[in-house]
Coordinates of C-alpha atoms in Angstrom, one line a residue:
M1 CA -29.8 -25.7 147.6
V2 CA -33.5 -25.9 147.1
Y3 CA -33.0 -24.9 143.4
L4 CA -30.4 -27.7 142.9
K5 CA -32.6 -30.2 144.6
M6 CA -35.5 -29.3 142.3
V7 CA -33.2 -29.7 139.2
S8 CA -32.0 -33.0 140.4
I9 CA -35.6 -34.3 141.0
F10 CA -36.7 -33.0 137.6
H11 CA -33.7 -34.6 136.0
H12 CA -34.5 -37.9 137.6
V13 CA -38.2 -37.8 136.6
V14 CA -37.3 -37.0 132.9
T15 CA -34.8 -39.9 132.9
K16 CA -37.4 -42.4 134.2
L17 CA -40.0 -41.1 131.7
V18 CA -37.6 -41.6 128.8
K19 CA -36.8 -45.1 129.9
M20 CA -40.4 -46.0 130.2
L21 CA -41.4 -44.6 126.8
M22 CA -38.4 -45.8 124.8
K23 CA -38.1 -49.4 126.0
P24 CA -41.4 -50.6 124.5
M25 CA -40.5 -49.0 121.2
L26 CA -37.2 -50.6 121.1
S27 CA -38.8 -54.0 121.9
H28 CA -41.2 -53.3 118.9
V29 CA -38.3 -52.4 116.5
C30 CA -35.8 -55.0 117.5
G31 CA -38.1 -57.8 118.6
R32 CA -36.2 -58.4 121.8
R33 CA -35.5 -56.8 125.2
S34 CA -32.4 -54.6 125.2
C35 CA -30.0 -53.3 127.8
W36 CA -29.4 -49.7 127.4
R37 CA -27.6 -46.8 129.1
S38 CA -28.0 -43.1 129.1
S39 CA -25.6 -40.1 129.1
P40 CA -26.4 -36.4 129.5
W41 CA -26.5 -35.6 125.8
L42 CA -26.5 -39.0 124.0
S43 CA -28.3 -42.2 124.8
Q44 CA -26.6 -45.1 123.0
I45 CA -28.4 -48.4 122.9
L46 CA -26.5 -51.5 121.9
L47 CA -28.7 -54.4 120.9
A48 CA -28.1 -57.9 122.1
E49 CA -25.4 -59.7 120.2
G50 CA -24.4 -56.4 118.6
S51 CA -26.5 -56.9 115.4
E52 CA -27.6 -53.3 115.1
R53 CA -26.7 -49.9 116.6
I54 CA -29.4 -47.3 117.4
L55 CA -28.5 -43.8 118.3
L56 CA -31.0 -41.7 120.2
I57 CA -30.2 -38.1 119.6
K58 CA -31.7 -35.4 121.9
G59 CA -34.2 -33.2 120.0
K60 CA -34.2 -29.5 120.0
G61 CA -35.7 -27.8 123.1
S62 CA -35.7 -31.0 125.1
S63 CA -34.2 -31.3 128.6
S64 CA -30.9 -33.0 129.1
I65 CA -30.8 -36.5 130.2
S66 CA -28.6 -37.3 133.1
S67 CA -26.4 -40.4 133.5
D68 CA -28.0 -41.3 136.8
V69 CA -30.0 -44.1 135.3
S70 CA -28.5 -47.4 136.2
S71 CA -28.2 -50.6 134.0
S72 CA -31.6 -51.7 132.8
T73 CA -33.5 -54.6 134.2
D74 CA -36.2 -56.7 132.6
H75 CA -39.3 -54.6 132.5
T76 CA -42.7 -55.5 131.1
P77 CA -44.6 -52.4 130.1
T78 CA -48.2 -52.0 131.1
K79 CA -51.1 -51.7 128.7
A80 CA -51.1 -47.9 129.0
Q81 CA -47.4 -47.8 128.3
K82 CA -47.8 -49.9 125.2
N83 CA -50.5 -47.6 123.9
A84 CA -48.3 -44.6 124.6
A85 CA -45.4 -46.2 122.7
T86 CA -47.7 -47.0 119.7
S87 CA -49.0 -43.4 119.7
E88 CA -45.6 -42.0 119.8
D89 CA -44.4 -44.2 117.0
S90 CA -47.3 -43.0 114.8
D91 CA -46.7 -39.4 115.7
L92 CA -43.2 -39.0 114.4
S93 CA -41.7 -39.6 117.8
M94 CA -39.5 -42.2 116.3
R95 CA -38.0 -42.7 112.8
T96 CA -36.4 -45.9 111.6
L97 CA -34.1 -45.8 108.6
S98 CA -32.7 -49.0 107.1
T99 CA -29.1 -48.7 105.8
P100 CA -29.1 -44.8 105.6
S101 CA -26.1 -42.9 104.4
P102 CA -23.6 -41.7 107.0
A103 CA -24.8 -38.1 106.5
L104 CA -28.2 -39.1 107.8
I105 CA -26.8 -40.7 110.9
F106 CA -24.2 -38.1 111.6
P107 CA -24.8 -34.6 110.2
P108 CA -21.8 -32.6 109.0
T109 CA -22.0 -30.3 112.1
S110 CA -21.7 -33.2 114.6
P111 CA -18.4 -34.5 115.8
G112 CA -17.0 -37.7 114.4
F113 CA -16.6 -41.1 115.9
Q114 CA -14.7 -41.6 119.0
N115 CA -13.0 -45.0 119.4
G116 CA -15.4 -46.5 116.9
R117 CA -18.6 -45.5 118.8
G118 CA -20.6 -42.4 117.9
S119 CA -20.8 -39.5 120.4
S120 CA -22.5 -36.4 119.1
T121 CA -25.2 -33.8 119.7
S122 CA -27.7 -33.2 117.1
S123 CA -31.1 -31.3 116.7
S124 CA -34.3 -32.2 115.0
S125 CA -36.7 -30.1 113.0
V126 CA -39.6 -31.2 115.4
T127 CA -39.5 -29.6 118.8
G128 CA -38.9 -32.0 121.6
E129 CA -38.5 -34.9 119.1
T130 CA -36.2 -37.9 119.8
V131 CA -35.1 -39.7 116.6
A132 CA -33.9 -43.3 116.5
M133 CA -31.7 -44.0 113.5
V134 CA -30.9 -47.7 112.6
H135 CA -28.0 -48.6 110.4
S136 CA -26.2 -51.8 109.6
P137 CA -22.9 -52.2 111.5
P138 CA -19.6 -52.8 109.8
P139 CA -19.6 -56.5 108.8
T140 CA -16.2 -57.1 110.2
R141 CA -17.3 -56.5 113.7
L142 CA -21.0 -57.1 114.1
T143 CA -22.1 -59.6 111.3
H144 CA -22.7 -63.1 112.4
P145 CA -20.2 -65.7 111.0
L146 CA -23.0 -67.6 109.2
I147 CA -24.2 -64.4 107.5
R148 CA -20.6 -63.7 106.4
L149 CA -20.4 -67.2 105.0
A150 CA -23.7 -66.8 103.0
A151 CA -22.5 -63.5 101.6
K152 CA -19.2 -65.1 100.6
Q153 CA -21.1 -67.9 98.8
Q154 CA -23.3 -65.4 97.0
K155 CA -20.3 -63.6 95.7
E156 CA -18.9 -66.9 94.3
Q157 CA -19.7 -67.4 90.7
A158 CA -22.1 -70.2 89.7
H159 CA -20.6 -73.1 87.8
I160 CA -22.6 -72.4 84.7
D161 CA -21.4 -68.8 84.7
R162 CA -17.9 -70.0 84.4
L163 CA -18.6 -71.4 80.9
P164 CA -17.4 -69.2 78.0
D165 CA -19.9 -67.5 75.7
Q166 CA -19.4 -70.0 72.9
S167 CA -20.3 -72.9 75.1
M168 CA -23.3 -71.2 76.4
I169 CA -24.5 -70.4 72.9
H170 CA -24.0 -74.0 71.9
I171 CA -26.2 -75.1 74.9
F172 CA -28.9 -72.5 74.0
S173 CA -29.0 -73.8 70.5
F174 CA -30.8 -76.9 71.6
L175 CA -33.6 -75.0 73.3
P176 CA -37.0 -74.3 71.6
T177 CA -38.0 -70.7 71.0
N178 CA -40.2 -70.3 74.1
Q179 CA -37.4 -71.7 76.4
L180 CA -34.8 -69.5 74.8
C181 CA -37.0 -66.4 75.5
R182 CA -37.2 -67.5 79.2
C183 CA -33.5 -67.8 79.4
A184 CA -33.2 -64.2 78.2
R185 CA -34.9 -63.1 81.4
V186 CA -32.4 -64.6 83.8
C187 CA -29.6 -62.0 83.8
R188 CA -28.0 -59.4 81.6
R189 CA -25.3 -61.9 80.3
W190 CA -27.9 -64.5 79.4
Y191 CA -30.0 -61.8 77.8
N192 CA -27.2 -60.9 75.5
L193 CA -26.3 -64.5 74.7
A194 CA -29.9 -65.6 74.2
W195 CA -30.4 -62.9 71.5
D196 CA -27.3 -63.8 69.6
P197 CA -28.2 -63.9 65.9
R198 CA -26.7 -67.3 65.5
L199 CA -29.4 -68.8 67.7
W200 CA -32.2 -67.3 65.7
R201 CA -31.8 -69.1 62.4
T202 CA -35.0 -71.0 63.4
I203 CA -38.2 -70.0 65.1
R204 CA -40.3 -73.0 66.3
L205 CA -43.7 -72.3 67.9
T206 CA -46.3 -74.9 68.8
G207 CA -49.6 -74.9 70.6
E208 CA -53.2 -74.4 69.8
T209 CA -53.8 -71.5 72.2
I210 CA -50.7 -69.4 71.5
N211 CA -51.2 -66.0 69.9
V212 CA -48.8 -66.7 67.0
D213 CA -49.5 -63.5 65.1
R214 CA -48.4 -61.4 68.1
A215 CA -45.5 -63.7 68.9
L216 CA -44.1 -63.5 65.4
K217 CA -44.5 -59.7 65.4
V218 CA -42.6 -59.4 68.7
L219 CA -39.8 -61.8 67.8
T220 CA -39.2 -60.3 64.3
R221 CA -39.2 -56.8 65.8
R222 CA -36.5 -57.8 68.3
L223 CA -34.5 -59.6 65.7
C224 CA -34.6 -56.5 63.4
Q225 CA -32.9 -54.2 65.8
D226 CA -29.4 -54.7 64.3
T227 CA -30.6 -54.7 60.7
P228 CA -33.5 -52.3 60.1
N229 CA -36.8 -54.0 59.2
V230 CA -35.3 -57.3 58.1
C231 CA -34.1 -60.5 59.9
L232 CA -31.2 -61.6 57.8
M233 CA -30.3 -64.6 59.9
L234 CA -33.8 -66.1 60.1
E235 CA -34.0 -69.1 57.7
T236 CA -36.6 -71.4 59.2
V237 CA -40.1 -70.8 60.7
I238 CA -42.1 -73.7 62.1
V239 CA -45.5 -73.0 63.5
S240 CA -47.2 -76.3 62.8
G241 CA -50.4 -76.9 64.7
C242 CA -50.9 -73.2 65.7
R243 CA -54.5 -72.8 64.8
R244 CA -54.6 -69.1 65.7
L245 CA -52.1 -68.3 62.9
T246 CA -53.8 -66.0 60.3
D247 CA -52.7 -64.2 57.2
R248 CA -51.4 -61.3 59.4
G249 CA -48.7 -63.6 60.9
L250 CA -47.6 -64.8 57.5
Y251 CA -47.5 -61.3 56.2
T252 CA -45.2 -60.4 59.1
I253 CA -42.9 -63.2 58.0
A254 CA -43.0 -62.2 54.4
Q255 CA -42.1 -58.6 55.2
C256 CA -39.3 -59.2 57.7
C257 CA -37.6 -62.5 56.6
P258 CA -36.2 -62.1 53.0
E259 CA -33.7 -64.9 53.6
L260 CA -36.4 -67.5 54.7
R261 CA -35.7 -70.9 53.3
R262 CA -38.1 -73.2 55.2
L263 CA -41.7 -72.6 56.3
E264 CA -44.0 -75.1 58.0
V265 CA -47.6 -74.1 58.7
S266 CA -49.3 -77.5 58.7
G267 CA -52.7 -77.6 60.4
C268 CA -53.1 -73.8 60.3
Y269 CA -56.4 -73.8 58.6
N270 CA -57.0 -70.0 58.8
I271 CA -54.4 -69.0 56.3
S272 CA -55.4 -68.3 52.7
N273 CA -53.9 -68.2 49.2
E274 CA -53.1 -64.5 49.5
A275 CA -50.8 -65.0 52.6
V276 CA -49.0 -67.8 50.9
F277 CA -48.5 -65.7 47.7
D278 CA -47.0 -62.9 49.8
V279 CA -44.5 -65.3 51.4
V280 CA -43.6 -66.9 48.0
S281 CA -43.2 -63.5 46.4
L282 CA -41.2 -61.7 49.1
C283 CA -39.0 -64.7 50.1
P284 CA -37.2 -65.6 46.9
N285 CA -35.0 -68.2 48.6
L286 CA -37.9 -70.3 50.0
E287 CA -37.2 -74.0 49.2
H288 CA -39.3 -75.9 51.7
L289 CA -43.0 -75.2 52.1
D290 CA -45.4 -77.3 54.2
V291 CA -49.1 -76.3 54.0
S292 CA -50.6 -79.6 54.8
G293 CA -54.0 -79.4 56.4
C294 CA -54.5 -75.8 55.2
S295 CA -57.8 -76.3 53.6
K296 CA -58.1 -72.8 52.2
V297 CA -54.9 -73.1 50.2
T298 CA -55.8 -74.0 46.6
C299 CA -52.6 -73.2 44.7
I300 CA -49.1 -71.7 45.0
S301 CA -48.3 -68.7 42.9
L302 CA -46.7 -65.2 42.9
T303 CA -48.7 -62.1 43.7
R304 CA -50.0 -60.0 40.9
E305 CA -47.5 -57.2 41.7
A306 CA -44.6 -59.6 41.7
S307 CA -45.7 -61.1 38.4
I308 CA -45.8 -57.7 36.7
K309 CA -42.3 -56.8 37.9
L310 CA -40.8 -60.0 36.6
S311 CA -40.3 -61.3 33.1
P312 CA -42.9 -63.5 31.3
L313 CA -40.9 -66.5 32.6
H314 CA -41.6 -65.3 36.2
G315 CA -42.8 -68.8 37.2
K316 CA -39.2 -70.0 37.2
Q317 CA -38.4 -67.4 39.9
I318 CA -40.0 -69.5 42.6
S319 CA -37.3 -71.8 44.0
I320 CA -39.6 -74.2 46.1
R321 CA -38.2 -77.7 45.9
Y322 CA -40.2 -79.3 48.7
L323 CA -44.0 -78.9 48.8
D324 CA -46.4 -80.7 51.0
M325 CA -50.1 -80.1 50.3
T326 CA -51.5 -83.1 52.2
D327 CA -55.2 -82.7 53.1
C328 CA -55.7 -79.7 50.9
F329 CA -59.1 -81.0 50.0
V330 CA -60.1 -78.1 47.7
L331 CA -57.0 -78.4 45.4
E332 CA -58.1 -79.1 41.9
D333 CA -56.4 -79.8 38.6
E334 CA -56.4 -76.1 37.7
G335 CA -54.6 -75.2 41.0
L336 CA -52.1 -78.0 40.4
H337 CA -51.5 -76.6 36.9
T338 CA -50.7 -73.2 38.5
I339 CA -48.3 -74.8 41.0
A340 CA -46.5 -76.8 38.3
A341 CA -46.1 -73.7 36.1
H342 CA -44.6 -71.6 38.9
C343 CA -42.7 -74.2 40.9
T344 CA -40.7 -75.9 38.1
Q345 CA -37.8 -76.9 40.5
L346 CA -39.9 -79.2 42.6
T347 CA -38.2 -82.4 43.7
H348 CA -40.6 -83.5 46.5
L349 CA -44.4 -83.2 46.1
Y350 CA -46.9 -84.7 48.4
L351 CA -50.6 -84.6 47.5
R352 CA -52.1 -87.1 49.9
R353 CA -55.8 -87.0 50.2
C354 CA -56.2 -84.2 47.6
V355 CA -59.3 -86.0 46.4
R356 CA -60.1 -83.7 43.5
I357 CA -56.9 -84.4 41.6
T358 CA -57.3 -86.4 38.4
D359 CA -55.0 -87.8 35.7
E360 CA -55.3 -84.4 33.9
G361 CA -53.6 -82.6 36.8
L362 CA -50.8 -85.1 36.8
R363 CA -50.3 -84.5 33.1
Y364 CA -49.8 -80.8 33.8
L365 CA -47.4 -81.6 36.6
M366 CA -45.2 -83.8 34.4
I367 CA -45.0 -81.1 31.7
Y368 CA -43.4 -78.5 34.0
C369 CA -41.8 -80.4 36.9
T370 CA -39.5 -82.9 35.4
S371 CA -37.1 -83.2 38.4
I372 CA -39.5 -84.8 40.8
K373 CA -37.9 -87.5 42.9
E374 CA -40.6 -88.2 45.5
L375 CA -44.3 -88.1 44.7
S376 CA -47.3 -89.1 46.7
V377 CA -50.9 -89.2 45.4
S378 CA -52.2 -91.5 48.1
D379 CA -56.0 -91.6 48.5
C380 CA -56.5 -89.7 45.2
R381 CA -59.3 -91.9 44.1
F382 CA -59.6 -90.4 40.6
V383 CA -56.0 -91.3 39.6
S384 CA -55.8 -94.3 37.3
D385 CA -53.4 -96.1 35.0
F386 CA -53.4 -93.1 32.7
G387 CA -51.9 -91.0 35.5
M388 CA -49.3 -93.7 36.0
R389 CA -48.4 -93.4 32.4
E390 CA -47.8 -89.7 33.0
I391 CA -45.7 -90.3 36.1
A392 CA -43.6 -92.8 34.3
K393 CA -42.2 -89.9 32.2
L394 CA -40.0 -89.0 35.2
E395 CA -38.1 -92.1 34.3
S396 CA -35.0 -92.8 36.3
R397 CA -35.3 -89.6 38.4
L398 CA -38.2 -91.1 40.4
R399 CA -37.1 -92.7 43.7
Y400 CA -40.3 -92.6 45.8
L401 CA -43.9 -93.2 44.8
S402 CA -47.0 -93.6 46.9
I403 CA -50.2 -94.6 45.2
A404 CA -51.9 -96.2 48.3
H405 CA -55.7 -96.7 48.0
C406 CA -55.9 -95.5 44.4
G407 CA -58.4 -98.2 43.5
R408 CA -58.3 -97.4 39.8
I409 CA -54.7 -98.5 39.4
T410 CA -54.0 -102.0 38.1
D411 CA -51.1 -104.1 36.7
V412 CA -51.1 -101.8 33.6
G413 CA -50.1 -98.8 35.7
I414 CA -47.5 -100.8 37.6
R415 CA -46.1 -102.0 34.3
Y416 CA -45.6 -98.4 33.1
I417 CA -43.7 -97.5 36.4
A418 CA -41.6 -100.7 36.3
K419 CA -40.6 -100.2 32.6
Y420 CA -39.4 -96.6 32.8
C421 CA -38.6 -95.9 36.5
S422 CA -35.9 -98.5 36.9
K423 CA -34.2 -96.7 39.9
L424 CA -37.3 -96.7 42.1
R425 CA -36.5 -97.4 45.7
Y426 CA -39.8 -97.1 47.5
L427 CA -43.3 -98.0 46.3
N428 CA -46.5 -97.9 48.4
A429 CA -49.4 -99.6 46.6
R430 CA -51.4 -100.7 49.6
G431 CA -55.1 -101.0 48.9
C432 CA -54.7 -101.2 45.1
E433 CA -56.8 -104.2 44.7
G434 CA -56.2 -104.5 41.0
I435 CA -52.6 -105.4 41.4
T436 CA -51.8 -109.1 40.9
D437 CA -48.8 -111.4 40.7
H438 CA -48.1 -110.2 37.1
G439 CA -47.7 -106.6 38.3
V440 CA -45.3 -107.7 41.1
E441 CA -43.3 -109.7 38.5
Y442 CA -42.9 -106.7 36.2
L443 CA -41.8 -104.6 39.2
A444 CA -39.3 -107.2 40.6
K445 CA -37.6 -107.8 37.2
N446 CA -37.2 -104.1 36.3
C447 CA -36.8 -102.3 39.7
T448 CA -34.1 -104.5 41.1
K449 CA -32.9 -101.8 43.5
L450 CA -36.2 -101.7 45.3
K451 CA -35.7 -101.4 49.1
S452 CA -39.2 -100.8 50.4
L453 CA -42.5 -102.3 49.1
D454 CA -46.0 -102.1 50.6
I455 CA -48.5 -104.3 48.8
G456 CA -50.8 -104.8 51.8
K457 CA -54.5 -105.4 51.1
C458 CA -53.8 -106.6 47.6
P459 CA -55.8 -109.9 47.8
L460 CA -54.6 -111.0 44.3
V461 CA -50.9 -111.2 45.3
S462 CA -49.8 -114.7 46.2
D463 CA -46.7 -116.7 46.9
T464 CA -45.9 -116.6 43.2
G465 CA -45.4 -112.9 43.3
L466 CA -43.3 -113.2 46.4
E467 CA -41.0 -115.7 44.7
F468 CA -40.3 -113.2 41.8
L469 CA -39.7 -110.5 44.4
A470 CA -37.2 -112.7 46.4
L471 CA -35.2 -113.8 43.4
N472 CA -34.7 -110.3 42.0
C473 CA -34.8 -107.7 44.8
F474 CA -32.0 -108.8 47.1
N475 CA -31.7 -105.4 48.7
L476 CA -35.2 -105.4 50.0
K477 CA -35.3 -104.1 53.6
R478 CA -39.0 -103.4 54.3
L479 CA -41.9 -105.5 53.1
S480 CA -45.6 -105.1 54.1
L481 CA -48.0 -107.9 53.2
K482 CA -50.8 -106.9 55.7
S483 CA -54.1 -108.6 54.9
C484 CA -52.8 -110.4 51.8
E485 CA -55.1 -113.4 52.1
S486 CA -53.3 -115.5 49.5
I487 CA -49.9 -115.3 51.2
T488 CA -48.7 -118.5 53.0
G489 CA -45.6 -119.5 55.0
Q490 CA -44.0 -120.9 51.9
G491 CA -43.7 -117.5 50.2
L492 CA -42.3 -116.0 53.4
Q493 CA -39.6 -118.7 53.6
I494 CA -38.5 -117.9 50.0
V495 CA -38.2 -114.2 50.8
A496 CA -36.3 -114.9 54.0
A497 CA -33.8 -117.2 52.3
N498 CA -32.9 -114.6 49.7
C499 CA -33.4 -111.2 51.3
F500 CA -30.9 -111.3 54.2
D501 CA -31.0 -107.6 54.8
L502 CA -34.8 -107.6 55.6
Q503 CA -35.4 -105.4 58.6
M504 CA -39.2 -105.1 58.8
L505 CA -41.9 -107.6 57.8
N506 CA -45.6 -107.0 58.3
V507 CA -47.7 -110.1 58.0
Q508 CA -50.7 -109.0 60.1
D509 CA -53.9 -110.8 59.3
C510 CA -52.1 -113.3 57.1
D511 CA -52.5 -117.0 57.3
V512 CA -48.9 -117.8 58.3
S513 CA -47.7 -120.6 60.5
V514 CA -45.4 -120.2 63.5
D515 CA -42.7 -122.3 61.8
A516 CA -42.6 -119.9 58.9
L517 CA -42.2 -117.0 61.3
R518 CA -39.4 -118.7 63.1
F519 CA -37.7 -119.5 59.8
V520 CA -37.8 -115.8 58.9
K521 CA -36.4 -114.8 62.3
R522 CA -33.6 -117.4 62.0
H523 CA -32.4 -116.2 58.6
C524 CA -33.1 -112.4 59.0
K525 CA -31.5 -111.7 62.4
R526 CA -32.4 -107.9 62.4
C527 CA -35.9 -108.3 61.1
I528 CA -38.8 -107.0 63.1
I529 CA -41.9 -109.0 62.4
E530 CA -45.3 -107.5 62.9
H531 CA -47.9 -110.3 63.1
T532 CA -51.1 -111.3 64.7
N533 CA -50.2 -114.9 65.6
P534 CA -50.4 -115.3 69.4
A535 CA -48.3 -118.5 69.3
F536 CA -45.2 -116.6 68.1
F537 CA -43.3 -114.4 70.4

């Protein structure tokens, strides 16, 4: 009897001790006070609202825990108890596993579930250790309805994911290169769609701080995965304004993009002739080249290696048709001669502010490039009437001509253009102070299909010249007379009465009355008038 009584007392003390030690730890793990029960071999604790199930398995060598413990009551542990619980937690007295496998919770040697609730006896590798194993309950029983609803909504497909691949590719086609690269990081499907070769016919990069050389290297390397070392789909590269672009970046393009047709590097002042020669030599289909603002570029030609491999007529191998060399200040007649000899298929050539170009350079140009339709030599102050005589050799092929601020051009040069270039549609002669009414008369009588004319800052042009213009150029749509001091309202009324299709009229700094402006507005309904008269609105 004494032995049984001692066992009972020992059993009761152990049970109380386990309750005191485990309850603070459960409060730390679960964040709440829990009701729990004990059995001789397994203590099963069900958390409030049944959100988690923790199995306390008796460790090897520990005493059995009786079922004499009654239902738990609210108990606030003392400071010493809290310290004991923290010490036990750090000394491997409790292990917490999030979503473990069933084998971790129930070893193969332990019995299975009974009526949906675990009942087993297990042992631990640590003597006298009690292990708490936490695992998520089956969602059908223990998951809160709101959690089930959120999971259901997550499983539902997003609206954009319902679109077919062709629609997604069409949407991606409107994105710039940097945004397209960001889309490739969303998910696996978007990654595959974003790198579809059809979306990579054009690379467009902008920004002064972007490392363009590295960006081009990474992009071309990725685009070359399907076709070794070449990007067969890439046709256009636009890196205008990227000041960090160097010859290395252009060399990457030349090596990897043999089908390149359009290249724009305007404002990239660090590139040189050698890089441009590489692109021209290795990209035989290149038709559009914009090197405006590249002050180190002095000519366009093939590399020496490419020239040796080709026939003596290798210059005709360059297929560039559009060339913009605006603000290439160091371009001289010799460089223009080289360009003309190699780029014989030019149809659009822009040499704005190439201040070293003279009439001799234009003579070389007209010898080789006989198909030019658009030509600009604005602000080339050394171009004179002799240069106009050379340009007039283009005859009816010339459609666009800009000679703005070429102070050496007079009525003589305009007469050459008017006589031979009868199909001229656009003429910009702003700032050519040597042009008078006689020049405008020659132009109006011979170039009757003229649609746009800028004779601003030509102080010698008066209402007489406007009258010839109005009676011959009925298709005129744009007319600029800015700062023409000799123009009055009478000349404007004659123009408005005959050129009904006029869409833009610039009379800033002209002495024109309000009545004349109202007359123009009444007869040319779609005309936008740019003026400096505050009384007209």
